[in-house]
Amino acid sequence: MTVEPSRMLRADAEQNRARILEVARETFAELGLDVSMAEIARRTGVGTATLYRRFPTKEALVTDVFADRISACVATIDDAVADPDPWRGFCGFLEKICALQASDKGFTEAFVAAFPGALDYADKRERVEPEFTELTARAKAAGKLRADFAFGDLAMLFMANCGIIAANTAHAEAASRRFVAYMIQSFRAENAEPLPPATPFELPNFWDSSSPG
Amino acid sequence: MTVEPSRMLRADAEQNRARILEVARETFAELGLDVSMAEIARRTGVGTATLYRRFPTKEALVTDVFADRISACVATIDDAVADPDPWRGFCGFLEKICALQASDKGFTEAFVAAFPGALDYADKRERVEPEFTELTARAKAAGKLRADFAFGDLAMLFMANCGIIAANTAHAEAASRRFVAYMIQSFRAENAEPLPPATPFELPNFWDSSSPG
């Protein structure tokens, strides 16, 4: 059996790309987002020209590295919506995305880093939002989730958990687990007290005004 | 009336020091912690030799800039302990320190920056801990604060709030206010549910392994 050369080239390119993403993720985790493209090329064992052919800018590379991780977060919403108990699905979703954040400090540190700028998560949000909205509507209808829980509270929880993980203390993962348990209690409909107004769903913006090297 | 020259010199040195701290705080707020000592000297209008005479290392400068801010947080504990209603004092303290964090993004960003290293807050902790312990003991005795609230939960809240503020979204301050209200509800003794184990009180460590220029 023979494989046509163009298909082999495509397979090589695919492996190359996957390897760059893997090395870039490890490197960002170790050194933070301001590592140079040259360093990532060196660690991957490819020339910088090859790296720039796959990822024309560092923003493009970072976006792809993160997109992968964010997709893993997104996948957990499917499990949550499939749960016949909407409150259990809701709580499980929050626990899982927060544990996923906690397990990858590189991603989390990058996420909260003091970098100016913007990565494009709009497509992910368009997928998550209707599913999460359905999940919360069912949990509210079941009388378990407080009626004033807002979509923006999910971003609030996500950012708060980032802060705990980014602190990078010896017990950050345990603190994150306890934190999520506290938040879930505050989201319960029972004995809910009035809150300050909800805020829109917002994730941090990277590279707003400048672009790292 | 005459002033002795040595007293004038001391007054000059004090003004100089205050001015350096003010400029350094603004510069850290604007550019982050990795700004050079030379840049801070330039903005203050003093020679680098003078800057280094006052602050032998950048760690020393950053510690003093932060100590000032942390002292403002510490002062709020006195008001809280003085409140005849321990639950109101407890909630007010949490609201005030979180609002203080939210009002100074430079401090908060520096606090959660991906810098390796350690600033010495031990003396501040030694002052806050007994007062906060007294406040929580009284709020628990009054049946308002859940019995399993731990001192480490204060650091957890502080780091989580940092994460919300550091995200630097358009509604970060409003998100912080809503977040603190959620957390206070989860700290109420009423209907408290079991939690994962508490973690020790830990603040992030800066400069663990390297020292910026």
Short mmCIF file of N, CA and C in Angstrom, two decimals, chain A residues 98-210:
data_model
loop_
_atom_site.label_atom_id
_atom_site.label_comp_id
_atom_site.label_asym_id
_atom_site.label_seq_id
_atom_site.Cartn_x
_atom_site.Cartn_y
_atom_site.Cartn_z
N CYS A 98 -13.01 24.61 37.43
CA CYS A 98 -12.07 25.20 38.39
C CYS A 98 -10.91 24.24 38.68
N ALA A 99 -11.18 22.94 38.71
CA ALA A 99 -10.10 21.96 38.92
C ALA A 99 -9.18 21.92 37.70
N LEU A 100 -9.78 22.08 36.51
CA LEU A 100 -8.98 22.11 35.27
C LEU A 100 -8.04 23.32 35.28
N GLN A 101 -8.56 24.45 35.70
CA GLN A 101 -7.71 25.64 35.84
C GLN A 101 -6.59 25.37 36.83
N ALA A 102 -6.95 24.76 37.95
CA ALA A 102 -5.96 24.55 39.02
C ALA A 102 -4.88 23.57 38.61
N SER A 103 -5.20 22.67 37.68
CA SER A 103 -4.25 21.64 37.29
C SER A 103 -3.23 22.15 36.27
N ASP A 104 -3.43 23.33 35.73
CA ASP A 104 -2.54 23.85 34.70
C ASP A 104 -2.19 25.28 35.04
N LYS A 105 -1.18 25.43 35.89
CA LYS A 105 -0.83 26.76 36.38
C LYS A 105 -0.31 27.64 35.26
N GLY A 106 0.33 27.03 34.29
CA GLY A 106 0.84 27.81 33.17
C GLY A 106 -0.29 28.55 32.48
N PHE A 107 -1.35 27.82 32.18
CA PHE A 107 -2.53 28.42 31.54
C PHE A 107 -3.11 29.51 32.42
N THR A 108 -3.25 29.19 33.69
CA THR A 108 -3.88 30.13 34.60
C THR A 108 -3.03 31.38 34.79
N GLU A 109 -1.72 31.19 34.93
CA GLU A 109 -0.84 32.34 35.09
C GLU A 109 -0.88 33.22 33.85
N ALA A 110 -0.85 32.57 32.71
CA ALA A 110 -0.93 33.32 31.46
C ALA A 110 -2.22 34.12 31.42
N PHE A 111 -3.28 33.47 31.88
CA PHE A 111 -4.61 34.05 31.82
C PHE A 111 -4.71 35.34 32.64
N VAL A 112 -4.07 35.36 33.77
CA VAL A 112 -4.18 36.54 34.64
C VAL A 112 -2.95 37.44 34.57
N ALA A 113 -2.01 37.09 33.69
CA ALA A 113 -0.77 37.87 33.63
C ALA A 113 -1.08 39.33 33.30
N ALA A 114 -0.22 40.19 33.70
CA ALA A 114 -0.46 41.63 33.56
C ALA A 114 -0.20 42.13 32.13
N PHE A 115 -0.21 41.20 31.18
CA PHE A 115 -0.06 41.51 29.76
C PHE A 115 -1.18 42.41 29.25
N PRO A 116 -0.87 43.41 28.48
CA PRO A 116 -1.96 44.09 27.79
C PRO A 116 -2.32 43.31 26.51
N GLY A 117 -3.58 43.32 26.09
CA GLY A 117 -3.93 42.67 24.81
C GLY A 117 -5.20 41.86 24.82
N ALA A 118 -5.57 41.27 23.71
CA ALA A 118 -6.82 40.54 23.56
C ALA A 118 -6.68 39.28 22.73
N LEU A 119 -7.09 38.14 23.32
CA LEU A 119 -7.22 36.91 22.54
C LEU A 119 -8.69 36.74 22.18
N ASP A 120 -8.94 36.09 21.09
CA ASP A 120 -10.32 35.98 20.60
C ASP A 120 -10.98 34.69 21.10
N TYR A 121 -11.82 34.84 22.11
CA TYR A 121 -12.56 33.68 22.62
C TYR A 121 -14.03 33.72 22.21
N ALA A 122 -14.39 34.62 21.32
CA ALA A 122 -15.80 34.85 21.01
C ALA A 122 -16.49 33.56 20.55
N ASP A 123 -15.81 32.76 19.72
CA ASP A 123 -16.45 31.54 19.19
C ASP A 123 -16.74 30.54 20.32
N LYS A 124 -15.81 30.48 21.27
CA LYS A 124 -16.03 29.57 22.40
C LYS A 124 -17.22 30.03 23.23
N ARG A 125 -17.28 31.31 23.44
CA ARG A 125 -18.36 31.86 24.24
C ARG A 125 -19.70 31.57 23.58
N GLU A 126 -19.75 31.68 22.24
CA GLU A 126 -20.99 31.42 21.52
C GLU A 126 -21.45 29.99 21.69
N ARG A 127 -20.51 29.09 21.92
CA ARG A 127 -20.88 27.70 22.14
C ARG A 127 -21.32 27.47 23.59
N VAL A 128 -20.56 28.02 24.54
CA VAL A 128 -20.84 27.77 25.96
C VAL A 128 -22.12 28.45 26.42
N GLU A 129 -22.31 29.67 25.98
CA GLU A 129 -23.37 30.49 26.57
C GLU A 129 -24.76 29.84 26.51
N PRO A 130 -25.21 29.36 25.34
CA PRO A 130 -26.56 28.77 25.34
C PRO A 130 -26.66 27.51 26.21
N GLU A 131 -25.59 26.70 26.23
CA GLU A 131 -25.64 25.49 27.05
C GLU A 131 -25.68 25.83 28.53
N PHE A 132 -24.82 26.79 28.92
CA PHE A 132 -24.78 27.18 30.33
C PHE A 132 -26.10 27.84 30.73
N THR A 133 -26.67 28.62 29.82
CA THR A 133 -27.96 29.28 30.08
C THR A 133 -29.05 28.24 30.29
N GLU A 134 -29.03 27.19 29.48
CA GLU A 134 -30.01 26.11 29.65
C GLU A 134 -29.83 25.43 31.01
N LEU A 135 -28.58 25.14 31.35
CA LEU A 135 -28.27 24.48 32.62
C LEU A 135 -28.75 25.31 33.81
N THR A 136 -28.45 26.61 33.78
CA THR A 136 -28.85 27.45 34.91
C THR A 136 -30.37 27.61 34.96
N ALA A 137 -31.02 27.72 33.80
CA ALA A 137 -32.48 27.84 33.78
C ALA A 137 -33.12 26.62 34.43
N ARG A 138 -32.60 25.43 34.11
CA ARG A 138 -33.16 24.20 34.70
C ARG A 138 -32.89 24.15 36.20
N ALA A 139 -31.69 24.56 36.62
CA ALA A 139 -31.35 24.54 38.06
C ALA A 139 -32.19 25.56 38.84
N LYS A 140 -32.49 26.69 38.19
CA LYS A 140 -33.38 27.68 38.83
C LYS A 140 -34.81 27.15 38.92
N ALA A 141 -35.28 26.54 37.81
CA ALA A 141 -36.64 25.99 37.78
C ALA A 141 -36.82 24.90 38.83
N ALA A 142 -35.74 24.17 39.12
CA ALA A 142 -35.80 23.11 40.14
C ALA A 142 -35.76 23.70 41.56
N GLY A 143 -35.63 25.03 41.66
CA GLY A 143 -35.62 25.68 42.97
C GLY A 143 -34.32 25.53 43.72
N LYS A 144 -33.27 25.10 43.02
CA LYS A 144 -31.98 24.88 43.69
C LYS A 144 -31.03 26.07 43.53
N LEU A 145 -31.00 26.63 42.32
CA LEU A 145 -30.08 27.75 42.04
C LEU A 145 -30.84 29.07 42.26
N ARG A 146 -30.21 30.03 42.92
CA ARG A 146 -30.85 31.31 43.20
C ARG A 146 -31.25 32.01 41.89
N ALA A 147 -32.38 32.71 41.94
CA ALA A 147 -32.96 33.30 40.73
C ALA A 147 -32.09 34.41 40.16
N ASP A 148 -31.29 35.07 41.03
CA ASP A 148 -30.49 36.21 40.56
C ASP A 148 -29.08 35.81 40.12
N PHE A 149 -28.82 34.51 40.02
CA PHE A 149 -27.52 34.09 39.48
C PHE A 149 -27.46 34.54 38.02
N ALA A 150 -26.34 35.17 37.63
CA ALA A 150 -26.21 35.74 36.28
C ALA A 150 -25.05 35.07 35.55
N PHE A 151 -25.08 35.11 34.24
CA PHE A 151 -24.01 34.51 33.43
C PHE A 151 -22.65 35.13 33.78
N GLY A 152 -22.65 36.44 34.06
CA GLY A 152 -21.42 37.12 34.44
C GLY A 152 -20.79 36.54 35.70
N ASP A 153 -21.60 35.91 36.55
CA ASP A 153 -21.06 35.31 37.77
C ASP A 153 -20.13 34.14 37.47
N LEU A 154 -20.31 33.54 36.31
CA LEU A 154 -19.40 32.45 35.91
C LEU A 154 -17.99 33.01 35.64
N ALA A 155 -17.93 34.14 34.93
CA ALA A 155 -16.62 34.78 34.69
C ALA A 155 -16.01 35.25 36.00
N MET A 156 -16.86 35.78 36.89
CA MET A 156 -16.40 36.22 38.21
C MET A 156 -15.75 35.06 38.97
N LEU A 157 -16.42 33.91 38.97
CA LEU A 157 -15.89 32.72 39.64
C LEU A 157 -14.57 32.27 39.01
N PHE A 158 -14.54 32.29 37.68
CA PHE A 158 -13.37 31.86 36.92
C PHE A 158 -12.17 32.74 37.24
N MET A 159 -12.37 34.06 37.25
CA MET A 159 -11.29 35.00 37.54
C MET A 159 -10.83 34.87 38.99
N ALA A 160 -11.79 34.69 39.89
CA ALA A 160 -11.44 34.55 41.31
C ALA A 160 -10.60 33.29 41.52
N ASN A 161 -11.00 32.21 40.87
CA ASN A 161 -10.23 30.97 40.98
C ASN A 161 -8.83 31.14 40.39
N CYS A 162 -8.74 31.88 39.28
CA CYS A 162 -7.42 32.20 38.71
C CYS A 162 -6.55 32.90 39.74
N GLY A 163 -7.13 33.82 40.48
CA GLY A 163 -6.36 34.56 41.48
C GLY A 163 -5.80 33.63 42.54
N ILE A 164 -6.59 32.65 42.96
CA ILE A 164 -6.14 31.69 43.99
C ILE A 164 -5.01 30.82 43.44
N ILE A 165 -5.17 30.35 42.21
CA ILE A 165 -4.15 29.49 41.61
C ILE A 165 -2.88 30.28 41.29
N ALA A 166 -3.07 31.51 40.79
CA ALA A 166 -1.91 32.33 40.39
C ALA A 166 -1.05 32.69 41.60
N ALA A 167 -1.67 32.72 42.78
CA ALA A 167 -0.90 33.04 43.99
C ALA A 167 0.19 32.01 44.20
N ASN A 168 -0.07 30.80 43.67
CA ASN A 168 0.98 29.80 43.57
C ASN A 168 1.54 29.42 44.95
N THR A 169 0.68 29.44 45.95
CA THR A 169 1.09 29.03 47.28
C THR A 169 1.09 27.50 47.36
N ALA A 170 1.65 26.97 48.44
CA ALA A 170 1.79 25.52 48.58
C ALA A 170 0.44 24.80 48.54
N HIS A 171 -0.62 25.48 48.99
CA HIS A 171 -1.92 24.83 49.09
C HIS A 171 -2.93 25.41 48.11
N ALA A 172 -2.46 25.93 47.00
CA ALA A 172 -3.36 26.63 46.07
C ALA A 172 -4.47 25.71 45.55
N GLU A 173 -4.15 24.47 45.22
CA GLU A 173 -5.18 23.57 44.69
C GLU A 173 -6.23 23.25 45.76
N ALA A 174 -5.78 23.01 46.99
CA ALA A 174 -6.72 22.74 48.08
C ALA A 174 -7.57 23.98 48.38
N ALA A 175 -6.93 25.15 48.32
CA ALA A 175 -7.67 26.40 48.55
C ALA A 175 -8.72 26.58 47.46
N SER A 176 -8.39 26.21 46.22
CA SER A 176 -9.34 26.31 45.11
C SER A 176 -10.55 25.41 45.35
N ARG A 177 -10.32 24.17 45.81
CA ARG A 177 -11.44 23.25 46.08
C ARG A 177 -12.36 23.80 47.16
N ARG A 178 -11.77 24.32 48.22
CA ARG A 178 -12.58 24.88 49.31
C ARG A 178 -13.33 26.12 48.82
N PHE A 179 -12.66 26.92 48.03
CA PHE A 179 -13.26 28.13 47.48
C PHE A 179 -14.51 27.81 46.65
N VAL A 180 -14.38 26.81 45.77
CA VAL A 180 -15.51 26.45 44.91
C VAL A 180 -16.68 25.95 45.76
N ALA A 181 -16.37 25.19 46.80
CA ALA A 181 -17.43 24.71 47.70
C ALA A 181 -18.14 25.88 48.37
N TYR A 182 -17.38 26.88 48.80
CA TYR A 182 -17.99 28.08 49.37
C TYR A 182 -18.90 28.76 48.35
N MET A 183 -18.40 28.93 47.13
CA MET A 183 -19.18 29.64 46.10
C MET A 183 -20.48 28.91 45.79
N ILE A 184 -20.39 27.58 45.71
CA ILE A 184 -21.60 26.80 45.41
C ILE A 184 -22.66 27.02 46.49
N GLN A 185 -22.23 27.11 47.75
CA GLN A 185 -23.19 27.37 48.82
C GLN A 185 -23.84 28.74 48.65
N SER A 186 -23.05 29.70 48.19
CA SER A 186 -23.61 31.05 48.04
C SER A 186 -24.53 31.13 46.83
N PHE A 187 -24.44 30.16 45.92
CA PHE A 187 -25.31 30.14 44.74
C PHE A 187 -26.64 29.42 45.01
N ARG A 188 -26.78 28.77 46.14
CA ARG A 188 -28.01 28.04 46.46
C ARG A 188 -29.19 29.00 46.61
N ALA A 189 -30.34 28.56 46.17
CA ALA A 189 -31.55 29.39 46.27
C ALA A 189 -31.97 29.60 47.72
N GLU A 190 -31.78 28.57 48.55
CA GLU A 190 -32.17 28.65 49.97
C GLU A 190 -31.48 29.81 50.65
N ASN A 191 -32.24 30.63 51.35
CA ASN A 191 -31.70 31.72 52.15
C ASN A 191 -30.83 32.70 51.37
N ALA A 192 -31.09 32.82 50.07
CA ALA A 192 -30.34 33.80 49.27
C ALA A 192 -30.70 35.21 49.73
N GLU A 193 -29.70 36.05 49.93
CA GLU A 193 -29.91 37.44 50.34
C GLU A 193 -29.64 38.35 49.14
N PRO A 194 -30.17 39.59 49.17
CA PRO A 194 -29.93 40.50 48.03
C PRO A 194 -28.44 40.72 47.78
N LEU A 195 -28.10 40.94 46.52
CA LEU A 195 -26.70 41.13 46.09
C LEU A 195 -26.55 42.45 45.35
N PRO A 196 -25.33 43.00 45.28
CA PRO A 196 -25.09 44.10 44.35
C PRO A 196 -25.37 43.62 42.91
N PRO A 197 -25.60 44.56 41.98
CA PRO A 197 -25.99 44.16 40.61
C PRO A 197 -24.97 43.23 39.94
N ALA A 198 -25.49 42.37 39.06
CA ALA A 198 -24.64 41.47 38.28
C ALA A 198 -23.84 42.26 37.26
N THR A 199 -22.71 41.70 36.85
CA THR A 199 -21.88 42.32 35.82
C THR A 199 -21.91 41.44 34.58
N PRO A 200 -21.59 41.99 33.39
CA PRO A 200 -21.59 41.17 32.17
C PRO A 200 -20.52 40.07 32.23
N PHE A 201 -20.67 39.08 31.37
CA PHE A 201 -19.64 38.04 31.27
C PHE A 201 -18.44 38.64 30.56
N GLU A 202 -17.31 38.72 31.26
CA GLU A 202 -16.09 39.30 30.69
C GLU A 202 -14.91 38.45 31.07
N LEU A 203 -14.07 38.14 30.10
CA LEU A 203 -12.79 37.50 30.40
C LEU A 203 -11.72 38.56 30.18
N PRO A 204 -10.52 38.37 30.77
CA PRO A 204 -9.51 39.42 30.64
C PRO A 204 -9.09 39.62 29.20
N ASN A 205 -8.68 40.82 28.87
CA ASN A 205 -8.18 41.12 27.53
C ASN A 205 -6.66 41.15 27.54
N PHE A 206 -6.06 40.38 26.65
CA PHE A 206 -4.61 40.38 26.50
C PHE A 206 -4.24 41.26 25.31
N TRP A 207 -3.05 41.81 25.36
CA TRP A 207 -2.51 42.56 24.22
C TRP A 207 -3.40 43.67 23.72
N ASP A 208 -4.02 44.39 24.63
CA ASP A 208 -4.87 45.50 24.21
C ASP A 208 -4.10 46.55 23.44
N SER A 209 -2.94 46.90 23.97
CA SER A 209 -2.26 48.08 23.43
C SER A 209 -0.87 47.79 22.89
N SER A 210 -0.32 46.64 23.18
CA SER A 210 1.02 46.36 22.67
C SER A 210 1.16 44.88 22.40
#
